[in-house]
């Protein structure tokens, strides 16, 4: 009764009714969720969806992140990772060096290698194929997730082939899925202001849909907490939902918290923990056809991520190694959690950790754990 009064006071009684009956929320509902000051009410609604789908289960994956180059000609104003071509701090890992990085974690039982980088105009098409083959040779059992839609746009440009042909080549070289980065916010205004030289929303969605049709699942992201407004965020979520209706190829939605440090827009304050939780909750509520919502702890902290497990998130990434993208912007951030650290944090938050692979299949020991809990 008290809860119903709270939802009523928050103006969300009708949204609650839709959530309980499994009805899709409208764009107008999305705007109201963003405008609602009662974060606890949003969390309650998102948690209803999270628990109906996944109960207490919180997935995690043991993965290794590799950033093969920091050279990029896209000049995104929110990026602290890249350097321009010919910059003294620029680097490119050769396929052999990437393979060495993979082998350096041979004793760690990872199931996934996650590799992304800048848009480096000097790299030829063959480089991307060679680097995938080198990783696969170094660790054949690990799933290769690599190259954002933005990098794919560059790879296609230099390949001078159709997207379907490029995806066929990349798959033959070992690629198995695509990460969700590079989407930023689907807005012409923000694109023109912050990342005008790189793929826009329609490019990003077209490449994602083509990947899905080629048999490559992907994730999807939204970068928030800079200059975007709530209309743009609702548009972003509804466009993702539309493409997912068509292809069913998105595995996970990952809201990404903007970090202004050492970017061109470092005068902006950046998001608060309140906004981090709000984005997780609204993502869970609006993306009714996305199986999973992930909290990326390295960007919104492990502490916020623990709370996010009650605000709609059912997945927490990951046991990250050598993640360069944010290392330059906040060096004090812990770059790695051991499996035990991660499990302890999930359990402390009152959820059940379950190890998955990249396609959300349980790894063998996790299957045993879930059966035990169920039985
Ligand atoms: S966000 Fe990606 S595309 Fe943009 S500058 Fe950074 S590395 Fe380049």
mmCIF file of C-alpha atoms and ligand atoms in Angstrom:
data_model
loop_
_atom_site.group_PDB
_atom_site.id
_atom_site.type_symbol
_atom_site.label_atom_id
_atom_site.label_comp_id
_atom_site.label_asym_id
_atom_site.label_seq_id
_atom_site.Cartn_x
_atom_site.Cartn_y
_atom_site.Cartn_z
ATOM 1 C CA UNK A 1 0.000 0.000 0.000
ATOM 2 C CA UNK A 2 2.789 2.380 0.984
ATOM 3 C CA UNK A 3 4.570 1.435 -2.225
ATOM 4 C CA UNK A 4 1.524 2.121 -4.370
ATOM 5 C CA UNK A 5 1.184 5.525 -2.724
ATOM 6 C CA UNK A 6 4.831 6.246 -3.485
ATOM 7 C CA UNK A 7 4.449 5.272 -7.157
ATOM 8 C CA UNK A 8 1.281 7.344 -7.329
ATOM 9 C CA UNK A 9 3.082 10.331 -5.795
ATOM 10 C CA UNK A 10 5.889 9.848 -8.319
ATOM 11 C CA UNK A 11 3.282 9.932 -11.121
ATOM 12 C CA UNK A 12 4.226 6.418 -12.202
ATOM 13 C CA UNK A 13 1.144 4.360 -11.261
ATOM 14 C CA UNK A 14 0.247 3.791 -14.931
ATOM 15 C CA UNK A 15 3.870 2.891 -15.783
ATOM 16 C CA UNK A 16 3.807 0.414 -12.902
ATOM 17 C CA UNK A 17 0.642 -1.165 -14.347
ATOM 18 C CA UNK A 18 2.347 -1.473 -17.754
ATOM 19 C CA UNK A 19 5.477 -3.003 -16.237
ATOM 20 C CA UNK A 20 3.488 -5.547 -14.245
ATOM 21 C CA UNK A 21 1.418 -6.550 -17.296
ATOM 22 C CA UNK A 22 4.465 -6.671 -19.602
ATOM 23 C CA UNK A 23 3.291 -3.816 -21.832
ATOM 24 C CA UNK A 24 5.876 -1.842 -23.805
ATOM 25 C CA UNK A 25 6.617 1.654 -22.459
ATOM 26 C CA UNK A 26 6.153 4.535 -24.893
ATOM 27 C CA UNK A 27 8.631 7.304 -25.676
ATOM 28 C CA UNK A 28 6.414 9.585 -23.589
ATOM 29 C CA UNK A 29 6.735 7.164 -20.659
ATOM 30 C CA UNK A 30 10.501 7.323 -21.146
ATOM 31 C CA UNK A 31 10.462 11.116 -20.867
ATOM 32 C CA UNK A 32 8.435 10.860 -17.672
ATOM 33 C CA UNK A 33 10.903 8.368 -16.218
ATOM 34 C CA UNK A 34 13.773 10.768 -16.902
ATOM 35 C CA UNK A 35 11.805 13.660 -15.398
ATOM 36 C CA UNK A 36 10.800 11.738 -12.270
ATOM 37 C CA UNK A 37 12.787 12.879 -9.215
ATOM 38 C CA UNK A 38 12.015 9.705 -7.244
ATOM 39 C CA UNK A 39 15.008 7.503 -8.084
ATOM 40 C CA UNK A 40 13.885 4.809 -5.644
ATOM 41 C CA UNK A 41 10.590 4.466 -7.532
ATOM 42 C CA UNK A 42 12.492 4.007 -10.825
ATOM 43 C CA UNK A 43 14.733 1.434 -9.173
ATOM 44 C CA UNK A 44 11.741 -0.452 -7.817
ATOM 45 C CA UNK A 45 10.135 -0.660 -11.264
ATOM 46 C CA UNK A 46 13.372 -1.677 -12.989
ATOM 47 C CA UNK A 47 14.036 -4.298 -10.344
ATOM 48 C CA UNK A 48 10.625 -5.847 -11.014
ATOM 49 C CA UNK A 49 11.719 -6.449 -14.620
ATOM 50 C CA UNK A 50 15.201 -7.586 -13.606
ATOM 51 C CA UNK A 51 13.937 -10.126 -11.093
ATOM 52 C CA UNK A 52 11.151 -11.402 -13.364
ATOM 53 C CA UNK A 53 13.778 -12.165 -16.021
ATOM 54 C CA UNK A 54 16.788 -13.188 -13.989
ATOM 55 C CA UNK A 55 15.858 -13.524 -10.305
ATOM 56 C CA UNK A 56 18.968 -12.906 -8.208
ATOM 57 C CA UNK A 57 21.352 -14.098 -10.905
ATOM 58 C CA UNK A 58 24.155 -11.677 -11.709
ATOM 59 C CA UNK A 59 26.292 -12.671 -14.646
ATOM 60 C CA UNK A 60 29.964 -11.956 -14.910
ATOM 61 C CA UNK A 61 32.568 -12.933 -17.460
ATOM 62 C CA UNK A 62 36.276 -13.506 -17.089
ATOM 63 C CA UNK A 63 37.790 -11.477 -19.873
ATOM 64 C CA UNK A 64 40.900 -9.749 -21.083
ATOM 65 C CA UNK A 65 40.709 -6.307 -22.682
ATOM 66 C CA UNK A 66 43.231 -5.304 -25.327
ATOM 67 C CA UNK A 67 43.467 -1.899 -27.018
ATOM 68 C CA UNK A 68 45.514 -2.464 -30.168
ATOM 69 C CA UNK A 69 46.100 1.199 -31.054
ATOM 70 C CA UNK A 70 45.475 4.591 -29.470
ATOM 71 C CA UNK A 71 45.943 6.444 -32.770
ATOM 72 C CA UNK A 72 42.693 7.894 -34.067
ATOM 73 C CA UNK A 73 41.663 10.545 -36.564
ATOM 74 C CA UNK A 74 38.099 11.013 -35.283
ATOM 75 C CA UNK A 75 38.859 13.675 -32.644
ATOM 76 C CA UNK A 76 35.826 13.025 -30.441
ATOM 77 C CA UNK A 77 35.624 15.789 -27.856
ATOM 78 C CA UNK A 78 34.657 13.406 -25.048
ATOM 79 C CA UNK A 79 37.611 11.061 -25.595
ATOM 80 C CA UNK A 80 40.738 11.064 -23.428
ATOM 81 C CA UNK A 81 42.179 7.917 -24.977
ATOM 82 C CA UNK A 82 43.235 8.837 -28.480
ATOM 83 C CA UNK A 83 46.241 10.647 -29.933
ATOM 84 C CA UNK A 84 46.355 12.031 -33.468
ATOM 85 C CA UNK A 85 48.322 10.184 -36.186
ATOM 86 C CA UNK A 86 52.114 10.767 -35.868
ATOM 87 C CA UNK A 87 51.826 11.766 -32.208
ATOM 88 C CA UNK A 88 54.818 10.701 -30.084
ATOM 89 C CA UNK A 89 52.594 8.762 -27.676
ATOM 90 C CA UNK A 90 50.860 6.866 -30.485
ATOM 91 C CA UNK A 91 51.206 3.104 -30.542
ATOM 92 C CA UNK A 92 50.055 0.193 -32.664
ATOM 93 C CA UNK A 93 50.417 -3.378 -31.441
ATOM 94 C CA UNK A 94 51.524 -5.749 -34.162
ATOM 95 C CA UNK A 95 49.596 -9.010 -34.491
ATOM 96 C CA UNK A 96 52.543 -10.750 -32.790
ATOM 97 C CA UNK A 97 52.452 -8.285 -29.883
ATOM 98 C CA UNK A 98 48.698 -8.760 -29.489
ATOM 99 C CA UNK A 99 49.252 -12.530 -29.420
ATOM 100 C CA UNK A 100 51.953 -12.027 -26.748
ATOM 101 C CA UNK A 101 49.483 -10.081 -24.608
ATOM 102 C CA UNK A 102 46.999 -12.900 -24.968
ATOM 103 C CA UNK A 103 49.628 -15.492 -24.034
ATOM 104 C CA UNK A 104 50.755 -13.438 -21.034
ATOM 105 C CA UNK A 105 47.427 -14.332 -19.361
ATOM 106 C CA UNK A 106 47.586 -18.004 -20.371
ATOM 107 C CA UNK A 107 47.320 -19.083 -16.727
ATOM 108 C CA UNK A 108 44.162 -17.041 -16.127
ATOM 109 C CA UNK A 109 40.976 -18.934 -17.046
ATOM 110 C CA UNK A 110 39.406 -16.232 -19.199
ATOM 111 C CA UNK A 111 36.673 -17.086 -21.704
ATOM 112 C CA UNK A 112 36.648 -13.840 -23.709
ATOM 113 C CA UNK A 113 39.068 -11.416 -25.337
ATOM 114 C CA UNK A 114 37.584 -7.977 -25.879
ATOM 115 C CA UNK A 115 39.590 -5.810 -28.265
ATOM 116 C CA UNK A 116 38.908 -2.274 -29.489
ATOM 117 C CA UNK A 117 41.043 0.667 -30.553
ATOM 118 C CA UNK A 118 41.142 4.025 -32.284
ATOM 119 C CA UNK A 119 40.346 4.599 -35.954
ATOM 120 C CA UNK A 120 43.917 4.494 -37.225
ATOM 121 C CA UNK A 121 44.041 5.519 -40.900
ATOM 122 C CA UNK A 122 47.414 3.833 -41.463
ATOM 123 C CA UNK A 123 46.278 0.282 -40.772
ATOM 124 C CA UNK A 124 45.513 -1.831 -43.850
ATOM 125 C CA UNK A 125 42.607 -4.266 -44.143
ATOM 126 C CA UNK A 126 44.891 -7.259 -43.730
ATOM 127 C CA UNK A 127 46.031 -5.980 -40.319
ATOM 128 C CA UNK A 128 42.563 -6.535 -38.833
ATOM 129 C CA UNK A 129 42.369 -10.059 -40.224
ATOM 130 C CA UNK A 130 45.907 -10.880 -39.059
ATOM 131 C CA UNK A 131 45.324 -9.603 -35.551
ATOM 132 C CA UNK A 132 42.193 -11.737 -35.168
ATOM 133 C CA UNK A 133 43.997 -14.816 -36.471
ATOM 134 C CA UNK A 134 46.949 -14.183 -34.138
ATOM 135 C CA UNK A 135 44.661 -13.994 -31.090
ATOM 136 C CA UNK A 136 42.763 -17.113 -32.109
ATOM 137 C CA UNK A 137 45.999 -19.017 -32.543
ATOM 138 C CA UNK A 138 47.315 -17.835 -29.196
ATOM 139 C CA UNK A 139 44.128 -18.800 -27.345
ATOM 140 C CA UNK A 140 41.779 -20.881 -29.500
ATOM 141 C CA UNK A 141 39.194 -21.481 -26.765
ATOM 142 C CA UNK A 142 38.600 -17.786 -26.014
ATOM 143 C CA UNK A 143 35.698 -15.978 -27.682
ATOM 144 C CA UNK A 144 36.850 -12.985 -29.750
ATOM 145 C CA UNK A 145 34.774 -9.855 -29.368
ATOM 146 C CA UNK A 146 36.315 -6.984 -31.281
ATOM 147 C CA UNK A 147 35.915 -3.704 -33.206
ATOM 148 C CA UNK A 148 33.117 -1.234 -32.493
ATOM 149 C CA UNK A 149 30.728 -0.230 -35.283
ATOM 150 C CA UNK A 150 32.940 2.848 -35.741
ATOM 151 C CA UNK A 151 36.011 0.696 -36.389
ATOM 152 C CA UNK A 152 33.931 -1.544 -38.669
ATOM 153 C CA UNK A 153 33.008 1.563 -40.713
ATOM 154 C CA UNK A 154 36.732 2.241 -41.184
ATOM 155 C CA UNK A 155 37.514 -1.412 -41.949
ATOM 156 C CA UNK A 156 34.804 -1.456 -44.613
ATOM 157 C CA UNK A 157 36.077 1.804 -46.111
ATOM 158 C CA UNK A 158 39.586 0.431 -46.643
ATOM 159 C CA UNK A 159 38.337 -3.025 -47.667
ATOM 160 C CA UNK A 160 36.148 -1.517 -50.382
ATOM 161 C CA UNK A 161 33.725 -4.399 -49.894
ATOM 162 C CA UNK A 162 30.122 -4.681 -48.748
ATOM 163 C CA UNK A 163 29.441 -4.977 -45.026
ATOM 164 C CA UNK A 164 28.314 -8.579 -45.537
ATOM 165 C CA UNK A 165 31.631 -9.420 -47.243
ATOM 166 C CA UNK A 166 33.660 -7.682 -44.537
ATOM 167 C CA UNK A 167 31.792 -9.522 -41.791
ATOM 168 C CA UNK A 168 32.330 -12.828 -43.614
ATOM 169 C CA UNK A 169 36.099 -12.134 -43.767
ATOM 170 C CA UNK A 170 36.260 -11.087 -40.117
ATOM 171 C CA UNK A 171 34.298 -14.154 -39.025
ATOM 172 C CA UNK A 172 36.587 -16.419 -41.020
ATOM 173 C CA UNK A 173 39.551 -14.812 -39.224
ATOM 174 C CA UNK A 174 38.027 -15.562 -35.812
ATOM 175 C CA UNK A 175 35.636 -12.725 -34.907
ATOM 176 C CA UNK A 176 32.630 -13.987 -32.944
ATOM 177 C CA UNK A 177 30.822 -10.897 -31.671
ATOM 178 C CA UNK A 178 31.025 -7.117 -31.591
ATOM 179 C CA UNK A 179 31.168 -4.800 -28.581
ATOM 180 C CA UNK A 180 28.654 -1.999 -28.146
ATOM 181 C CA UNK A 181 30.859 1.113 -28.122
ATOM 182 C CA UNK A 182 30.807 4.090 -30.452
ATOM 183 C CA UNK A 183 27.049 4.667 -30.364
ATOM 184 C CA UNK A 184 27.445 7.733 -28.079
ATOM 185 C CA UNK A 185 24.012 9.434 -28.210
ATOM 186 C CA UNK A 186 21.778 9.149 -31.260
ATOM 187 C CA UNK A 187 21.342 12.862 -31.894
ATOM 188 C CA UNK A 188 22.288 15.032 -34.881
ATOM 189 C CA UNK A 189 22.896 17.931 -32.528
ATOM 190 C CA UNK A 190 25.317 16.025 -30.282
ATOM 191 C CA UNK A 191 26.968 14.370 -33.293
ATOM 192 C CA UNK A 192 27.692 17.783 -34.828
ATOM 193 C CA UNK A 193 28.941 19.161 -31.551
ATOM 194 C CA UNK A 194 31.070 16.310 -30.159
ATOM 195 C CA UNK A 195 31.913 13.667 -32.769
ATOM 196 C CA UNK A 196 31.134 15.058 -36.194
ATOM 197 C CA UNK A 197 33.832 13.129 -38.089
ATOM 198 C CA UNK A 198 32.719 9.647 -37.155
ATOM 199 C CA UNK A 199 29.773 7.357 -37.834
ATOM 200 C CA UNK A 200 26.439 8.940 -36.927
ATOM 201 C CA UNK A 201 23.447 7.206 -35.413
ATOM 202 C CA UNK A 202 22.059 5.840 -38.679
ATOM 203 C CA UNK A 203 25.506 4.523 -39.713
ATOM 204 C CA UNK A 204 25.940 2.883 -36.321
ATOM 205 C CA UNK A 205 22.512 1.231 -36.410
ATOM 206 C CA UNK A 206 22.934 0.095 -40.013
ATOM 207 C CA UNK A 207 26.285 -1.557 -39.246
ATOM 208 C CA UNK A 208 24.868 -3.176 -36.103
ATOM 209 C CA UNK A 209 21.902 -4.594 -38.030
ATOM 210 C CA UNK A 210 24.224 -5.861 -40.793
ATOM 211 C CA UNK A 211 26.436 -7.537 -38.187
ATOM 212 C CA UNK A 212 23.434 -9.265 -36.653
ATOM 213 C CA UNK A 213 22.261 -10.449 -40.077
ATOM 214 C CA UNK A 214 25.764 -11.825 -40.714
ATOM 215 C CA UNK A 215 25.547 -13.927 -37.566
ATOM 216 C CA UNK A 216 27.542 -11.644 -35.284
ATOM 217 C CA UNK A 217 25.694 -10.583 -32.127
ATOM 218 C CA UNK A 218 26.648 -7.281 -30.535
ATOM 219 C CA UNK A 219 26.121 -5.121 -27.516
ATOM 220 C CA UNK A 220 24.797 -1.560 -27.491
ATOM 221 C CA UNK A 221 25.853 1.427 -25.416
ATOM 222 C CA UNK A 222 24.873 5.018 -24.731
ATOM 223 C CA UNK A 223 27.375 7.592 -23.478
ATOM 224 C CA UNK A 224 25.608 9.920 -21.039
ATOM 225 C CA UNK A 225 26.376 12.765 -18.692
ATOM 226 C CA UNK A 226 27.810 15.333 -21.154
ATOM 227 C CA UNK A 227 25.641 17.640 -23.313
ATOM 228 C CA UNK A 228 22.785 15.306 -24.194
ATOM 229 C CA UNK A 229 19.182 15.970 -23.180
ATOM 230 C CA UNK A 230 16.463 13.574 -22.129
ATOM 231 C CA UNK A 231 14.639 13.690 -25.481
ATOM 232 C CA UNK A 232 17.835 12.517 -27.186
ATOM 233 C CA UNK A 233 18.294 9.708 -24.687
ATOM 234 C CA UNK A 234 14.731 8.484 -25.137
ATOM 235 C CA UNK A 235 15.203 8.612 -28.921
ATOM 236 C CA UNK A 236 18.415 6.596 -28.524
ATOM 237 C CA UNK A 237 16.665 3.890 -26.511
ATOM 238 C CA UNK A 238 13.654 3.666 -28.819
ATOM 239 C CA UNK A 239 15.892 3.359 -31.924
ATOM 240 C CA UNK A 240 17.860 0.550 -30.282
ATOM 241 C CA UNK A 241 14.568 -1.126 -29.435
ATOM 242 C CA UNK A 242 13.361 -0.843 -33.035
ATOM 243 C CA UNK A 243 16.505 -2.445 -34.458
ATOM 244 C CA UNK A 244 16.322 -5.178 -31.829
ATOM 245 C CA UNK A 245 12.737 -5.891 -32.913
ATOM 246 C CA UNK A 246 14.067 -6.456 -36.436
ATOM 247 C CA UNK A 247 17.250 -8.435 -35.761
ATOM 248 C CA UNK A 248 17.220 -9.743 -32.187
ATOM 249 C CA UNK A 249 21.014 -9.460 -32.324
ATOM 250 C CA UNK A 250 21.710 -7.237 -29.312
ATOM 251 C CA UNK A 251 22.767 -9.177 -26.246
ATOM 252 C CA UNK A 252 23.273 -6.423 -23.713
ATOM 253 C CA UNK A 253 22.707 -2.720 -23.181
ATOM 254 C CA UNK A 254 25.500 -0.892 -21.364
ATOM 255 C CA UNK A 255 24.996 2.744 -20.345
ATOM 256 C CA UNK A 256 28.450 4.379 -20.260
ATOM 257 C CA UNK A 257 29.204 7.104 -17.745
ATOM 258 C CA UNK A 258 31.110 10.031 -19.287
ATOM 259 C CA UNK A 259 34.387 10.994 -17.598
ATOM 260 C CA UNK A 260 35.424 14.561 -18.442
ATOM 261 C CA UNK A 261 39.008 14.352 -17.132
ATOM 262 C CA UNK A 262 41.557 15.183 -19.852
ATOM 263 C CA UNK A 263 38.947 15.563 -22.566
ATOM 264 C CA UNK A 264 38.189 18.671 -24.614
ATOM 265 C CA UNK A 265 35.030 19.152 -22.576
ATOM 266 C CA UNK A 266 36.594 18.818 -19.149
ATOM 267 C CA UNK A 267 34.721 21.917 -17.983
ATOM 268 C CA UNK A 268 31.606 19.732 -17.695
ATOM 269 C CA UNK A 269 30.971 18.202 -14.279
ATOM 270 C CA UNK A 270 30.227 14.686 -15.546
ATOM 271 C CA UNK A 271 27.515 12.386 -14.256
ATOM 272 C CA UNK A 272 26.706 11.698 -10.619
ATOM 273 C CA UNK A 273 25.973 8.351 -9.012
ATOM 274 C CA UNK A 274 22.320 9.356 -9.111
ATOM 275 C CA UNK A 275 22.444 9.618 -12.907
ATOM 276 C CA UNK A 276 24.398 6.359 -13.225
ATOM 277 C CA UNK A 277 21.614 4.490 -11.419
ATOM 278 C CA UNK A 278 18.882 6.337 -13.317
ATOM 279 C CA UNK A 279 20.372 5.307 -16.684
ATOM 280 C CA UNK A 280 20.579 1.660 -15.647
ATOM 281 C CA UNK A 281 16.959 1.696 -14.431
ATOM 282 C CA UNK A 282 15.523 3.491 -17.471
ATOM 283 C CA UNK A 283 17.512 1.270 -19.831
ATOM 284 C CA UNK A 284 15.992 -1.810 -18.168
ATOM 285 C CA UNK A 285 12.482 -0.372 -18.370
ATOM 286 C CA UNK A 286 12.583 0.913 -21.951
ATOM 287 C CA UNK A 287 14.559 -1.915 -23.583
ATOM 288 C CA UNK A 288 11.995 -4.638 -23.051
ATOM 289 C CA UNK A 289 13.480 -6.737 -25.881
ATOM 290 C CA UNK A 290 17.064 -6.660 -24.573
ATOM 291 C CA UNK A 291 17.855 -9.753 -22.532
ATOM 292 C CA UNK A 292 20.568 -8.149 -20.386
ATOM 293 C CA UNK A 293 21.553 -4.821 -18.825
ATOM 294 C CA UNK A 294 25.181 -4.445 -17.829
ATOM 295 C CA UNK A 295 26.851 -2.204 -15.307
ATOM 296 C CA UNK A 296 30.390 -1.458 -16.479
ATOM 297 C CA UNK A 297 32.107 -1.012 -13.145
ATOM 298 C CA UNK A 298 35.286 0.511 -14.490
ATOM 299 C CA UNK A 299 33.341 3.579 -15.627
ATOM 300 C CA UNK A 300 30.716 3.892 -12.921
ATOM 301 C CA UNK A 301 32.752 2.341 -10.067
ATOM 302 C CA UNK A 302 32.308 -0.997 -8.367
ATOM 303 C CA UNK A 303 30.407 0.698 -5.511
ATOM 304 C CA UNK A 304 27.710 2.140 -7.786
ATOM 305 C CA UNK A 305 27.670 -1.140 -9.703
ATOM 306 C CA UNK A 306 26.758 -3.032 -6.551
ATOM 307 C CA UNK A 307 23.718 -0.767 -6.080
ATOM 308 C CA UNK A 308 22.921 -1.013 -9.811
ATOM 309 C CA UNK A 309 22.253 -4.723 -9.288
ATOM 310 C CA UNK A 310 19.032 -3.554 -7.569
ATOM 311 C CA UNK A 311 18.267 -0.925 -10.244
ATOM 312 C CA UNK A 312 17.901 -3.180 -13.272
ATOM 313 C CA UNK A 313 21.408 -4.483 -13.975
ATOM 314 C CA UNK A 314 21.823 -8.259 -14.120
ATOM 315 C CA UNK A 315 25.363 -8.322 -15.504
ATOM 316 C CA UNK A 316 28.602 -6.834 -14.266
ATOM 317 C CA UNK A 317 31.695 -6.561 -16.447
ATOM 318 C CA UNK A 318 34.144 -8.110 -15.738
ATOM 319 C CA UNK A 319 37.619 -9.184 -14.592
ATOM 320 C CA UNK A 320 39.166 -6.541 -16.791
ATOM 321 C CA UNK A 321 42.858 -6.441 -17.606
ATOM 322 C CA UNK A 322 44.814 -3.594 -19.138
ATOM 323 C CA UNK A 323 41.832 -1.446 -20.053
ATOM 324 C CA UNK A 324 43.524 1.611 -21.578
ATOM 325 C CA UNK A 325 40.456 3.615 -22.589
ATOM 326 C CA UNK A 326 39.962 5.189 -19.183
ATOM 327 C CA UNK A 327 43.412 4.574 -17.693
ATOM 328 C CA UNK A 328 44.638 7.861 -19.080
ATOM 329 C CA UNK A 329 41.762 9.820 -17.603
ATOM 330 C CA UNK A 330 41.815 8.502 -14.076
ATOM 331 C CA UNK A 331 44.945 6.664 -13.227
ATOM 332 C CA UNK A 332 43.940 5.849 -9.684
ATOM 333 C CA UNK A 333 41.092 3.675 -10.894
ATOM 334 C CA UNK A 334 41.562 0.021 -10.236
ATOM 335 C CA UNK A 335 41.913 -1.665 -13.607
ATOM 336 C CA UNK A 336 41.407 -5.218 -12.505
ATOM 337 C CA UNK A 337 39.215 -7.143 -10.126
ATOM 338 C CA UNK A 338 40.077 -10.725 -9.422
ATOM 339 C CA UNK A 339 37.282 -13.227 -9.719
ATOM 340 C CA UNK A 340 37.132 -13.444 -5.915
ATOM 341 C CA UNK A 341 36.871 -9.641 -5.544
ATOM 342 C CA UNK A 342 34.036 -9.546 -8.039
ATOM 343 C CA UNK A 343 32.161 -12.460 -6.504
ATOM 344 C CA UNK A 344 32.523 -10.986 -3.020
ATOM 345 C CA UNK A 345 31.068 -7.693 -4.244
ATOM 346 C CA UNK A 346 28.114 -9.396 -5.931
ATOM 347 C CA UNK A 347 27.381 -11.533 -2.874
ATOM 348 C CA UNK A 348 27.718 -8.521 -0.558
ATOM 349 C CA UNK A 349 25.097 -6.804 -2.716
ATOM 350 C CA UNK A 350 22.719 -9.710 -2.048
ATOM 351 C CA UNK A 351 22.815 -11.265 -5.514
ATOM 352 C CA UNK A 352 24.034 -14.598 -6.858
ATOM 353 C CA UNK A 353 27.134 -14.474 -9.079
ATOM 354 C CA UNK A 354 27.043 -16.776 -12.092
ATOM 355 C CA UNK A 355 29.900 -17.055 -14.554
ATOM 356 C CA UNK A 356 28.863 -16.861 -18.189
ATOM 357 C CA UNK A 357 30.620 -16.926 -21.517
ATOM 358 C CA UNK A 358 30.285 -14.181 -24.139
ATOM 359 C CA UNK A 359 26.952 -15.535 -25.382
ATOM 360 C CA UNK A 360 25.489 -15.834 -21.881
ATOM 361 C CA UNK A 361 25.880 -19.579 -21.731
ATOM 362 C CA UNK A 362 26.826 -20.698 -18.255
ATOM 363 C CA UNK A 363 30.350 -22.020 -17.883
ATOM 364 C CA UNK A 364 30.350 -25.588 -16.470
ATOM 365 C CA UNK A 365 31.035 -24.752 -12.813
ATOM 366 C CA UNK A 366 28.331 -22.042 -12.948
ATOM 367 C CA UNK A 367 25.787 -24.553 -14.233
ATOM 368 C CA UNK A 368 26.503 -26.699 -11.166
ATOM 369 C CA UNK A 369 26.126 -23.680 -8.865
ATOM 370 C CA UNK A 370 22.744 -22.687 -10.339
ATOM 371 C CA UNK A 371 21.439 -26.276 -10.124
ATOM 372 C CA UNK A 372 22.528 -26.430 -6.483
ATOM 373 C CA UNK A 373 20.764 -23.143 -5.682
ATOM 374 C CA UNK A 374 17.614 -24.295 -7.492
ATOM 375 C CA UNK A 375 17.617 -27.745 -5.917
HETATM 376 S S1 LIG B 1 36.032 7.776 -28.983
HETATM 377 FE FE1 LIG B 1 36.930 6.291 -30.412
HETATM 378 S S2 LIG B 1 36.626 7.216 -32.423
HETATM 379 FE FE2 LIG B 1 36.398 8.868 -30.930
HETATM 380 S S3 LIG B 1 38.463 9.785 -30.710
HETATM 381 FE FE3 LIG B 1 38.252 8.218 -29.112
HETATM 382 S S4 LIG B 1 39.160 6.406 -30.000
HETATM 383 FE FE4 LIG B 1 38.688 7.799 -31.701
#
